[in-house]
mmCIF file with all atom_site columns, C-alpha atoms in Angstrom:
data_model
loop_
_atom_site.group_PDB
_atom_site.id
_atom_site.type_symbol
_atom_site.label_atom_id
_atom_site.label_alt_id
_atom_site.label_comp_id
_atom_site.label_asym_id
_atom_site.label_entity_id
_atom_site.label_seq_id
_atom_site.pdbx_PDB_ins_code
_atom_site.Cartn_x
_atom_site.Cartn_y
_atom_site.Cartn_z
_atom_site.occupancy
_atom_site.B_iso_or_equiv
_atom_site.pdbx_formal_charge
_atom_site.auth_seq_id
_atom_site.auth_comp_id
_atom_site.auth_asym_id
_atom_site.auth_atom_id
_atom_site.pdbx_PDB_model_num
ATOM 1   C CA . UNK A 1 1   ? -115.675 -12.428 -156.994 1.00 51.00 ? 273 UNK A CA 1
ATOM 2   C CA . UNK A 1 2   ? -112.576 -12.612 -154.999 1.00 54.00 ? 274 UNK A CA 1
ATOM 3   C CA . UNK A 1 3   ? -111.789 -16.278 -153.786 1.00 55.00 ? 275 UNK A CA 1
ATOM 4   C CA . UNK A 1 4   ? -111.053 -16.204 -149.959 1.00 55.00 ? 276 UNK A CA 1
ATOM 5   C CA . UNK A 1 5   ? -107.442 -17.494 -149.194 1.00 59.00 ? 277 UNK A CA 1
ATOM 6   C CA . UNK A 1 6   ? -106.949 -20.593 -147.089 1.00 60.00 ? 278 UNK A CA 1
ATOM 7   C CA . UNK A 1 7   ? -106.566 -19.927 -143.256 1.00 60.00 ? 279 UNK A CA 1
ATOM 8   C CA . UNK A 1 8   ? -103.483 -22.190 -143.675 1.00 60.00 ? 280 UNK A CA 1
ATOM 9   C CA . UNK A 1 9   ? -101.838 -19.807 -146.041 1.00 66.00 ? 281 UNK A CA 1
ATOM 10  C CA . UNK A 1 10  ? -100.770 -17.765 -143.000 1.00 65.00 ? 282 UNK A CA 1
ATOM 11  C CA . UNK A 1 11  ? -99.301  -20.780 -141.369 1.00 64.00 ? 283 UNK A CA 1
ATOM 12  C CA . UNK A 1 12  ? -97.709  -21.799 -144.477 1.00 62.00 ? 284 UNK A CA 1
ATOM 13  C CA . UNK A 1 13  ? -96.036  -18.254 -144.985 1.00 67.00 ? 285 UNK A CA 1
ATOM 14  C CA . UNK A 1 14  ? -95.005  -18.230 -141.366 1.00 67.00 ? 286 UNK A CA 1
ATOM 15  C CA . UNK A 1 15  ? -93.425  -21.816 -141.559 1.00 63.00 ? 287 UNK A CA 1
ATOM 16  C CA . UNK A 1 16  ? -91.494  -20.615 -144.725 1.00 62.00 ? 288 UNK A CA 1
ATOM 17  C CA . UNK A 1 17  ? -90.194  -17.569 -143.074 1.00 67.00 ? 289 UNK A CA 1
ATOM 18  C CA . UNK A 1 18  ? -89.309  -19.256 -139.834 1.00 64.00 ? 290 UNK A CA 1
ATOM 19  C CA . UNK A 1 19  ? -87.769  -22.307 -141.623 1.00 61.00 ? 291 UNK A CA 1
ATOM 20  C CA . UNK A 1 20  ? -85.624  -20.059 -143.787 1.00 62.00 ? 292 UNK A CA 1
ATOM 21  C CA . UNK A 1 21  ? -84.156  -18.085 -140.899 1.00 69.00 ? 293 UNK A CA 1
ATOM 22  C CA . UNK A 1 22  ? -83.779  -20.775 -138.183 1.00 76.00 ? 294 UNK A CA 1
ATOM 23  C CA . UNK A 1 23  ? -81.307  -23.493 -138.937 1.00 78.00 ? 295 UNK A CA 1
ATOM 24  C CA . UNK A 1 24  ? -80.644  -26.174 -136.513 1.00 81.00 ? 296 UNK A CA 1
ATOM 25  C CA . UNK A 1 25  ? -77.101  -26.614 -135.077 1.00 86.00 ? 297 UNK A CA 1
ATOM 26  C CA . UNK A 1 26  ? -74.997  -29.178 -137.081 1.00 86.00 ? 298 UNK A CA 1
ATOM 27  C CA . UNK A 1 27  ? -74.958  -31.740 -134.241 1.00 89.00 ? 299 UNK A CA 1
ATOM 28  C CA . UNK A 1 28  ? -78.786  -31.757 -134.218 1.00 88.00 ? 300 UNK A CA 1
ATOM 29  C CA . UNK A 1 29  ? -78.921  -32.245 -138.002 1.00 87.00 ? 301 UNK A CA 1
ATOM 30  C CA . UNK A 1 30  ? -76.435  -35.063 -137.768 1.00 89.00 ? 302 UNK A CA 1
ATOM 31  C CA . UNK A 1 31  ? -78.461  -36.750 -134.817 1.00 93.00 ? 303 UNK A CA 1
ATOM 32  C CA . UNK A 1 32  ? -81.656  -36.378 -136.748 1.00 91.00 ? 304 UNK A CA 1
ATOM 33  C CA . UNK A 1 33  ? -80.051  -37.996 -139.842 1.00 92.00 ? 305 UNK A CA 1
ATOM 34  C CA . UNK A 1 34  ? -78.854  -40.864 -137.858 1.00 94.00 ? 306 UNK A CA 1
ATOM 35  C CA . UNK A 1 35  ? -82.283  -41.456 -136.296 1.00 95.00 ? 307 UNK A CA 1
ATOM 36  C CA . UNK A 1 36  ? -83.869  -41.359 -139.809 1.00 93.00 ? 308 UNK A CA 1
ATOM 37  C CA . UNK A 1 37  ? -81.300  -43.959 -140.985 1.00 95.00 ? 309 UNK A CA 1
ATOM 38  C CA . UNK A 1 38  ? -82.144  -46.129 -137.935 1.00 95.00 ? 310 UNK A CA 1
ATOM 39  C CA . UNK A 1 39  ? -85.929  -45.896 -138.760 1.00 93.00 ? 311 UNK A CA 1
ATOM 40  C CA . UNK A 1 40  ? -85.510  -46.669 -142.514 1.00 93.00 ? 312 UNK A CA 1
ATOM 41  C CA . UNK A 1 41  ? -83.480  -49.675 -141.577 1.00 95.00 ? 313 UNK A CA 1
ATOM 42  C CA . UNK A 1 42  ? -85.938  -50.900 -139.118 1.00 93.00 ? 314 UNK A CA 1
ATOM 43  C CA . UNK A 1 43  ? -88.598  -50.613 -141.926 1.00 92.00 ? 315 UNK A CA 1
ATOM 44  C CA . UNK A 1 44  ? -86.253  -52.264 -144.423 1.00 93.00 ? 316 UNK A CA 1
ATOM 45  C CA . UNK A 1 45  ? -85.559  -55.198 -142.083 1.00 92.00 ? 317 UNK A CA 1
ATOM 46  C CA . UNK A 1 46  ? -89.187  -56.143 -142.334 1.00 91.00 ? 318 UNK A CA 1
ATOM 47  C CA . UNK A 1 47  ? -88.860  -56.571 -146.204 1.00 91.00 ? 319 UNK A CA 1
ATOM 48  C CA . UNK A 1 48  ? -86.342  -59.184 -147.410 1.00 93.00 ? 320 UNK A CA 1
ATOM 49  C CA . UNK A 1 49  ? -86.854  -58.402 -151.018 1.00 94.00 ? 321 UNK A CA 1
ATOM 50  C CA . UNK A 1 50  ? -85.874  -54.676 -150.268 1.00 93.00 ? 322 UNK A CA 1
ATOM 51  C CA . UNK A 1 51  ? -82.733  -55.768 -148.601 1.00 95.00 ? 323 UNK A CA 1
ATOM 52  C CA . UNK A 1 52  ? -81.915  -58.029 -151.543 1.00 94.00 ? 324 UNK A CA 1
ATOM 53  C CA . UNK A 1 53  ? -82.371  -55.109 -154.000 1.00 93.00 ? 325 UNK A CA 1
ATOM 54  C CA . UNK A 1 54  ? -80.238  -52.878 -151.826 1.00 93.00 ? 326 UNK A CA 1
ATOM 55  C CA . UNK A 1 55  ? -77.457  -55.467 -151.746 1.00 93.00 ? 327 UNK A CA 1
ATOM 56  C CA . UNK A 1 56  ? -77.176  -55.027 -155.510 1.00 92.00 ? 328 UNK A CA 1
ATOM 57  C CA . UNK A 1 57  ? -76.867  -51.288 -155.018 1.00 93.00 ? 329 UNK A CA 1
ATOM 58  C CA . UNK A 1 58  ? -74.262  -51.313 -152.119 1.00 91.00 ? 330 UNK A CA 1
ATOM 59  C CA . UNK A 1 59  ? -71.720  -48.435 -152.450 1.00 91.00 ? 331 UNK A CA 1
ATOM 60  C CA . UNK A 1 60  ? -73.998  -46.220 -154.730 1.00 94.00 ? 332 UNK A CA 1
ATOM 61  C CA . UNK A 1 61  ? -74.665  -42.793 -153.333 1.00 96.00 ? 333 UNK A CA 1
ATOM 62  C CA . UNK A 1 62  ? -78.200  -41.300 -153.483 1.00 96.00 ? 334 UNK A CA 1
ATOM 63  C CA . UNK A 1 63  ? -78.882  -37.836 -152.405 1.00 96.00 ? 335 UNK A CA 1
ATOM 64  C CA . UNK A 1 64  ? -82.225  -36.556 -150.989 1.00 94.00 ? 336 UNK A CA 1
ATOM 65  C CA . UNK A 1 65  ? -83.215  -32.879 -150.967 1.00 93.00 ? 337 UNK A CA 1
ATOM 66  C CA . UNK A 1 66  ? -86.197  -31.012 -149.814 1.00 88.00 ? 338 UNK A CA 1
ATOM 67  C CA . UNK A 1 67  ? -86.085  -27.276 -149.081 1.00 83.00 ? 339 UNK A CA 1
ATOM 68  C CA . UNK A 1 68  ? -83.113  -26.812 -146.761 1.00 81.00 ? 340 UNK A CA 1
ATOM 69  C CA . UNK A 1 69  ? -82.968  -30.574 -145.749 1.00 85.00 ? 341 UNK A CA 1
ATOM 70  C CA . UNK A 1 70  ? -80.294  -32.726 -147.569 1.00 91.00 ? 342 UNK A CA 1
ATOM 71  C CA . UNK A 1 71  ? -79.259  -36.233 -146.761 1.00 94.00 ? 343 UNK A CA 1
ATOM 72  C CA . UNK A 1 72  ? -76.974  -38.647 -148.739 1.00 96.00 ? 344 UNK A CA 1
ATOM 73  C CA . UNK A 1 73  ? -77.582  -42.407 -148.252 1.00 95.00 ? 345 UNK A CA 1
ATOM 74  C CA . UNK A 1 74  ? -75.304  -45.366 -149.328 1.00 96.00 ? 346 UNK A CA 1
ATOM 75  C CA . UNK A 1 75  ? -76.696  -49.011 -149.262 1.00 95.00 ? 347 UNK A CA 1
ATOM 76  C CA . UNK A 1 76  ? -74.309  -51.318 -147.212 1.00 95.00 ? 348 UNK A CA 1
ATOM 77  C CA . UNK A 1 77  ? -73.281  -54.821 -147.642 1.00 94.00 ? 349 UNK A CA 1
ATOM 78  C CA . UNK A 1 78  ? -76.028  -55.882 -145.302 1.00 93.00 ? 350 UNK A CA 1
ATOM 79  C CA . UNK A 1 79  ? -78.784  -54.633 -147.591 1.00 93.00 ? 351 UNK A CA 1
ATOM 80  C CA . UNK A 1 80  ? -79.523  -51.649 -145.403 1.00 95.00 ? 352 UNK A CA 1
ATOM 81  C CA . UNK A 1 81  ? -78.771  -47.803 -145.489 1.00 95.00 ? 353 UNK A CA 1
ATOM 82  C CA . UNK A 1 82  ? -76.170  -45.772 -143.988 1.00 96.00 ? 354 UNK A CA 1
ATOM 83  C CA . UNK A 1 83  ? -75.184  -42.113 -144.364 1.00 95.00 ? 355 UNK A CA 1
ATOM 84  C CA . UNK A 1 84  ? -72.853  -41.474 -147.200 1.00 95.00 ? 356 UNK A CA 1
ATOM 85  C CA . UNK A 1 85  ? -69.336  -40.311 -146.170 1.00 93.00 ? 357 UNK A CA 1
ATOM 86  C CA . UNK A 1 86  ? -68.606  -36.684 -146.178 1.00 90.00 ? 358 UNK A CA 1
ATOM 87  C CA . UNK A 1 87  ? -67.708  -35.463 -149.851 1.00 92.00 ? 359 UNK A CA 1
ATOM 88  C CA . UNK A 1 88  ? -69.280  -38.521 -151.474 1.00 94.00 ? 360 UNK A CA 1
ATOM 89  C CA . UNK A 1 89  ? -70.519  -37.837 -155.059 1.00 95.00 ? 361 UNK A CA 1
ATOM 90  C CA . UNK A 1 90  ? -74.195  -38.716 -155.595 1.00 95.00 ? 362 UNK A CA 1
ATOM 91  C CA . UNK A 1 91  ? -75.072  -40.886 -158.521 1.00 95.00 ? 363 UNK A CA 1
ATOM 92  C CA . UNK A 1 92  ? -78.708  -40.043 -158.151 1.00 94.00 ? 364 UNK A CA 1
ATOM 93  C CA . UNK A 1 93  ? -80.229  -36.767 -156.745 1.00 95.00 ? 365 UNK A CA 1
ATOM 94  C CA . UNK A 1 94  ? -84.038  -36.913 -155.699 1.00 94.00 ? 366 UNK A CA 1
ATOM 95  C CA . UNK A 1 95  ? -85.405  -33.399 -155.002 1.00 94.00 ? 367 UNK A CA 1
ATOM 96  C CA . UNK A 1 96  ? -89.042  -33.048 -153.641 1.00 91.00 ? 368 UNK A CA 1
ATOM 97  C CA . UNK A 1 97  ? -90.372  -30.143 -155.666 1.00 91.00 ? 369 UNK A CA 1
ATOM 98  C CA . UNK A 1 98  ? -93.398  -29.283 -153.354 1.00 88.00 ? 370 UNK A CA 1
ATOM 99  C CA . UNK A 1 99  ? -91.869  -26.772 -150.998 1.00 85.00 ? 371 UNK A CA 1
ATOM 100 C CA . UNK A 1 100 ? -94.889  -26.574 -148.705 1.00 83.00 ? 372 UNK A CA 1
ATOM 101 C CA . UNK A 1 101 ? -95.017  -28.812 -145.761 1.00 82.00 ? 373 UNK A CA 1
ATOM 102 C CA . UNK A 1 102 ? -98.792  -28.418 -145.801 1.00 80.00 ? 374 UNK A CA 1
ATOM 103 C CA . UNK A 1 103 ? -98.824  -29.364 -149.464 1.00 83.00 ? 375 UNK A CA 1
ATOM 104 C CA . UNK A 1 104 ? -96.853  -32.471 -148.654 1.00 82.00 ? 376 UNK A CA 1
ATOM 105 C CA . UNK A 1 105 ? -99.176  -33.372 -145.848 1.00 79.00 ? 377 UNK A CA 1
ATOM 106 C CA . UNK A 1 106 ? -102.171 -32.830 -148.121 1.00 78.00 ? 378 UNK A CA 1
ATOM 107 C CA . UNK A 1 107 ? -100.644 -35.143 -150.775 1.00 78.00 ? 379 UNK A CA 1
ATOM 108 C CA . UNK A 1 108 ? -99.942  -37.712 -148.159 1.00 76.00 ? 380 UNK A CA 1
ATOM 109 C CA . UNK A 1 109 ? -103.461 -37.704 -146.739 1.00 71.00 ? 381 UNK A CA 1
ATOM 110 C CA . UNK A 1 110 ? -104.680 -38.318 -150.318 1.00 74.00 ? 382 UNK A CA 1
ATOM 111 C CA . UNK A 1 111 ? -102.416 -41.246 -150.626 1.00 72.00 ? 383 UNK A CA 1
ATOM 112 C CA . UNK A 1 112 ? -100.406 -39.493 -153.393 1.00 80.00 ? 384 UNK A CA 1
ATOM 113 C CA . UNK A 1 113 ? -96.463  -39.420 -153.772 1.00 83.00 ? 385 UNK A CA 1
ATOM 114 C CA . UNK A 1 114 ? -95.021  -35.959 -153.935 1.00 84.00 ? 386 UNK A CA 1
ATOM 115 C CA . UNK A 1 115 ? -93.524  -34.720 -157.196 1.00 86.00 ? 387 UNK A CA 1
ATOM 116 C CA . UNK A 1 116 ? -89.783  -35.452 -157.269 1.00 89.00 ? 388 UNK A CA 1
ATOM 117 C CA . UNK A 1 117 ? -87.175  -34.132 -159.758 1.00 92.00 ? 389 UNK A CA 1
ATOM 118 C CA . UNK A 1 118 ? -84.831  -36.944 -160.534 1.00 92.00 ? 390 UNK A CA 1
ATOM 119 C CA . UNK A 1 119 ? -81.242  -36.377 -161.702 1.00 94.00 ? 391 UNK A CA 1
ATOM 120 C CA . UNK A 1 120 ? -78.659  -39.129 -162.408 1.00 93.00 ? 392 UNK A CA 1
ATOM 121 C CA . UNK A 1 121 ? -78.656  -42.828 -163.066 1.00 91.00 ? 393 UNK A CA 1
ATOM 122 C CA . UNK A 1 122 ? -82.054  -43.896 -164.384 1.00 91.00 ? 394 UNK A CA 1
ATOM 123 C CA . UNK A 1 123 ? -81.566  -47.572 -163.187 1.00 91.00 ? 395 UNK A CA 1
ATOM 124 C CA . UNK A 1 124 ? -80.796  -46.601 -159.732 1.00 92.00 ? 396 UNK A CA 1
ATOM 125 C CA . UNK A 1 125 ? -83.822  -44.346 -159.727 1.00 92.00 ? 397 UNK A CA 1
ATOM 126 C CA . UNK A 1 126 ? -86.021  -47.268 -160.822 1.00 92.00 ? 398 UNK A CA 1
ATOM 127 C CA . UNK A 1 127 ? -84.714  -49.375 -157.901 1.00 92.00 ? 399 UNK A CA 1
ATOM 128 C CA . UNK A 1 128 ? -85.423  -46.603 -155.364 1.00 91.00 ? 400 UNK A CA 1
ATOM 129 C CA . UNK A 1 129 ? -88.951  -46.127 -156.879 1.00 90.00 ? 401 UNK A CA 1
ATOM 130 C CA . UNK A 1 130 ? -89.530  -49.854 -156.296 1.00 92.00 ? 402 UNK A CA 1
ATOM 131 C CA . UNK A 1 131 ? -88.520  -49.422 -152.692 1.00 91.00 ? 403 UNK A CA 1
ATOM 132 C CA . UNK A 1 132 ? -90.871  -46.482 -152.270 1.00 87.00 ? 404 UNK A CA 1
ATOM 133 C CA . UNK A 1 133 ? -93.736  -48.280 -153.974 1.00 87.00 ? 405 UNK A CA 1
ATOM 134 C CA . UNK A 1 134 ? -93.313  -51.662 -152.035 1.00 88.00 ? 406 UNK A CA 1
ATOM 135 C CA . UNK A 1 135 ? -91.861  -51.109 -148.618 1.00 87.00 ? 407 UNK A CA 1
ATOM 136 C CA . UNK A 1 136 ? -94.341  -50.005 -145.892 1.00 82.00 ? 408 UNK A CA 1
ATOM 137 C CA . UNK A 1 137 ? -93.866  -49.633 -142.162 1.00 78.00 ? 409 UNK A CA 1
ATOM 138 C CA . UNK A 1 138 ? -96.088  -52.255 -140.304 1.00 78.00 ? 410 UNK A CA 1
ATOM 139 C CA . UNK A 1 139 ? -97.025  -49.863 -137.399 1.00 77.00 ? 411 UNK A CA 1
ATOM 140 C CA . UNK A 1 140 ? -99.368  -52.342 -135.905 1.00 77.00 ? 412 UNK A CA 1
ATOM 141 C CA . UNK A 1 141 ? -96.835  -55.124 -135.826 1.00 82.00 ? 413 UNK A CA 1
ATOM 142 C CA . UNK A 1 142 ? -94.375  -52.910 -133.809 1.00 77.00 ? 414 UNK A CA 1
ATOM 143 C CA . UNK A 1 143 ? -97.041  -51.630 -131.603 1.00 80.00 ? 415 UNK A CA 1
ATOM 144 C CA . UNK A 1 144 ? -98.201  -55.243 -130.858 1.00 84.00 ? 416 UNK A CA 1
ATOM 145 C CA . UNK A 1 145 ? -94.634  -56.004 -129.568 1.00 85.00 ? 417 UNK A CA 1
ATOM 146 C CA . UNK A 1 146 ? -94.939  -53.202 -127.014 1.00 86.00 ? 418 UNK A CA 1
ATOM 147 C CA . UNK A 1 147 ? -98.640  -53.475 -125.916 1.00 88.00 ? 419 UNK A CA 1
ATOM 148 C CA . UNK A 1 148 ? -100.049 -56.754 -127.263 1.00 87.00 ? 420 UNK A CA 1
ATOM 149 C CA . UNK A 1 149 ? -101.915 -57.875 -130.271 1.00 84.00 ? 421 UNK A CA 1
ATOM 150 C CA . UNK A 1 150 ? -105.569 -56.981 -129.336 1.00 88.00 ? 422 UNK A CA 1
ATOM 151 C CA . UNK A 1 151 ? -104.795 -53.265 -128.068 1.00 84.00 ? 423 UNK A CA 1
ATOM 152 C CA . UNK A 1 152 ? -102.475 -52.759 -131.202 1.00 81.00 ? 424 UNK A CA 1
ATOM 153 C CA . UNK A 1 153 ? -105.203 -53.905 -133.500 1.00 82.00 ? 425 UNK A CA 1
ATOM 154 C CA . UNK A 1 154 ? -107.655 -51.619 -131.854 1.00 88.00 ? 426 UNK A CA 1
ATOM 155 C CA . UNK A 1 155 ? -105.526 -48.734 -131.932 1.00 86.00 ? 427 UNK A CA 1
ATOM 156 C CA . UNK A 1 156 ? -104.374 -49.348 -135.663 1.00 83.00 ? 428 UNK A CA 1
ATOM 157 C CA . UNK A 1 157 ? -108.006 -49.691 -136.644 1.00 86.00 ? 429 UNK A CA 1
ATOM 158 C CA . UNK A 1 158 ? -108.922 -46.402 -135.061 1.00 88.00 ? 430 UNK A CA 1
ATOM 159 C CA . UNK A 1 159 ? -105.896 -44.772 -136.534 1.00 83.00 ? 431 UNK A CA 1
ATOM 160 C CA . UNK A 1 160 ? -106.977 -46.148 -140.165 1.00 82.00 ? 432 UNK A CA 1
ATOM 161 C CA . UNK A 1 161 ? -110.534 -44.645 -139.713 1.00 88.00 ? 433 UNK A CA 1
ATOM 162 C CA . UNK A 1 162 ? -108.987 -41.252 -138.747 1.00 85.00 ? 434 UNK A CA 1
ATOM 163 C CA . UNK A 1 163 ? -106.773 -41.292 -141.679 1.00 76.00 ? 435 UNK A CA 1
ATOM 164 C CA . UNK A 1 164 ? -109.622 -42.415 -144.042 1.00 78.00 ? 436 UNK A CA 1
ATOM 165 C CA . UNK A 1 165 ? -111.734 -39.446 -142.791 1.00 81.00 ? 437 UNK A CA 1
ATOM 166 C CA . UNK A 1 166 ? -108.838 -37.083 -143.290 1.00 74.00 ? 438 UNK A CA 1
ATOM 167 C CA . UNK A 1 167 ? -108.299 -38.268 -146.719 1.00 71.00 ? 439 UNK A CA 1
ATOM 168 C CA . UNK A 1 168 ? -112.033 -37.860 -147.572 1.00 77.00 ? 440 UNK A CA 1
ATOM 169 C CA . UNK A 1 169 ? -112.204 -34.386 -146.013 1.00 75.00 ? 441 UNK A CA 1
ATOM 170 C CA . UNK A 1 170 ? -108.901 -33.320 -147.983 1.00 65.00 ? 442 UNK A CA 1
ATOM 171 C CA . UNK A 1 171 ? -110.264 -34.751 -151.181 1.00 67.00 ? 443 UNK A CA 1
ATOM 172 C CA . UNK A 1 172 ? -113.520 -33.041 -151.018 1.00 61.00 ? 444 UNK A CA 1
ATOM 173 C CA . UNK A 1 173 ? -112.199 -29.521 -150.212 1.00 55.00 ? 445 UNK A CA 1
ATOM 174 C CA . UNK A 1 174 ? -113.498 -27.252 -153.122 1.00 51.00 ? 446 UNK A CA 1
ATOM 175 C CA . UNK A 1 175 ? -110.855 -25.564 -155.179 1.00 48.00 ? 447 UNK A CA 1
ATOM 176 C CA . UNK A 1 176 ? -108.170 -27.968 -154.502 1.00 47.00 ? 448 UNK A CA 1
ATOM 177 C CA . UNK A 1 177 ? -106.454 -30.123 -157.324 1.00 47.00 ? 449 UNK A CA 1
ATOM 178 C CA . UNK A 1 178 ? -107.858 -33.549 -157.365 1.00 44.00 ? 450 UNK A CA 1
ATOM 179 C CA . UNK A 1 179 ? -110.912 -32.919 -155.301 1.00 43.00 ? 451 UNK A CA 1
ATOM 180 C CA . UNK A 1 180 ? -114.202 -30.915 -155.676 1.00 41.00 ? 452 UNK A CA 1
ATOM 181 C CA . UNK A 1 181 ? -117.307 -30.364 -153.612 1.00 39.00 ? 453 UNK A CA 1
ATOM 182 C CA . UNK A 1 182 ? -119.362 -32.636 -156.176 1.00 40.00 ? 454 UNK A CA 1
ATOM 183 C CA . UNK A 1 183 ? -117.253 -35.863 -155.128 1.00 37.00 ? 455 UNK A CA 1
#
């Protein structure tokens, strides 16, 4: 019996074809990278232990790669991140091996980390792994600053229920790794 293909395979194929042909202009890539650094620093500022760990790593360059996206970060003397200068040599390269955006989304909804190929300094990789495991964005706290505690809590609770339902749905899909219809 032939197994039917996922309806998402068409979308995944389309995303791969479009993504390989359409490259954003250099100025847009630069702006997106700066916005990503600002967001990461906002999250890091909520975790003093993370900033202390980054202080010990200042000046060491970490390269992140996924498909055609490449970014190089360098910890600053303030315990935050900045984009590495042009031409900087990375001491650690982290390459996300899952090429499908849908595969990454599926893993995220299951609460899993994506598979990453690590090349370079092992100690630096261990510190980055600690950051990934322990630093979380407190969305509810940021939302509360904008709209107040009670509405923020209500929205965050609703969002958690939606994410839990999506995780349950993704985890129970037959034929997918880590989930089966019998769960």
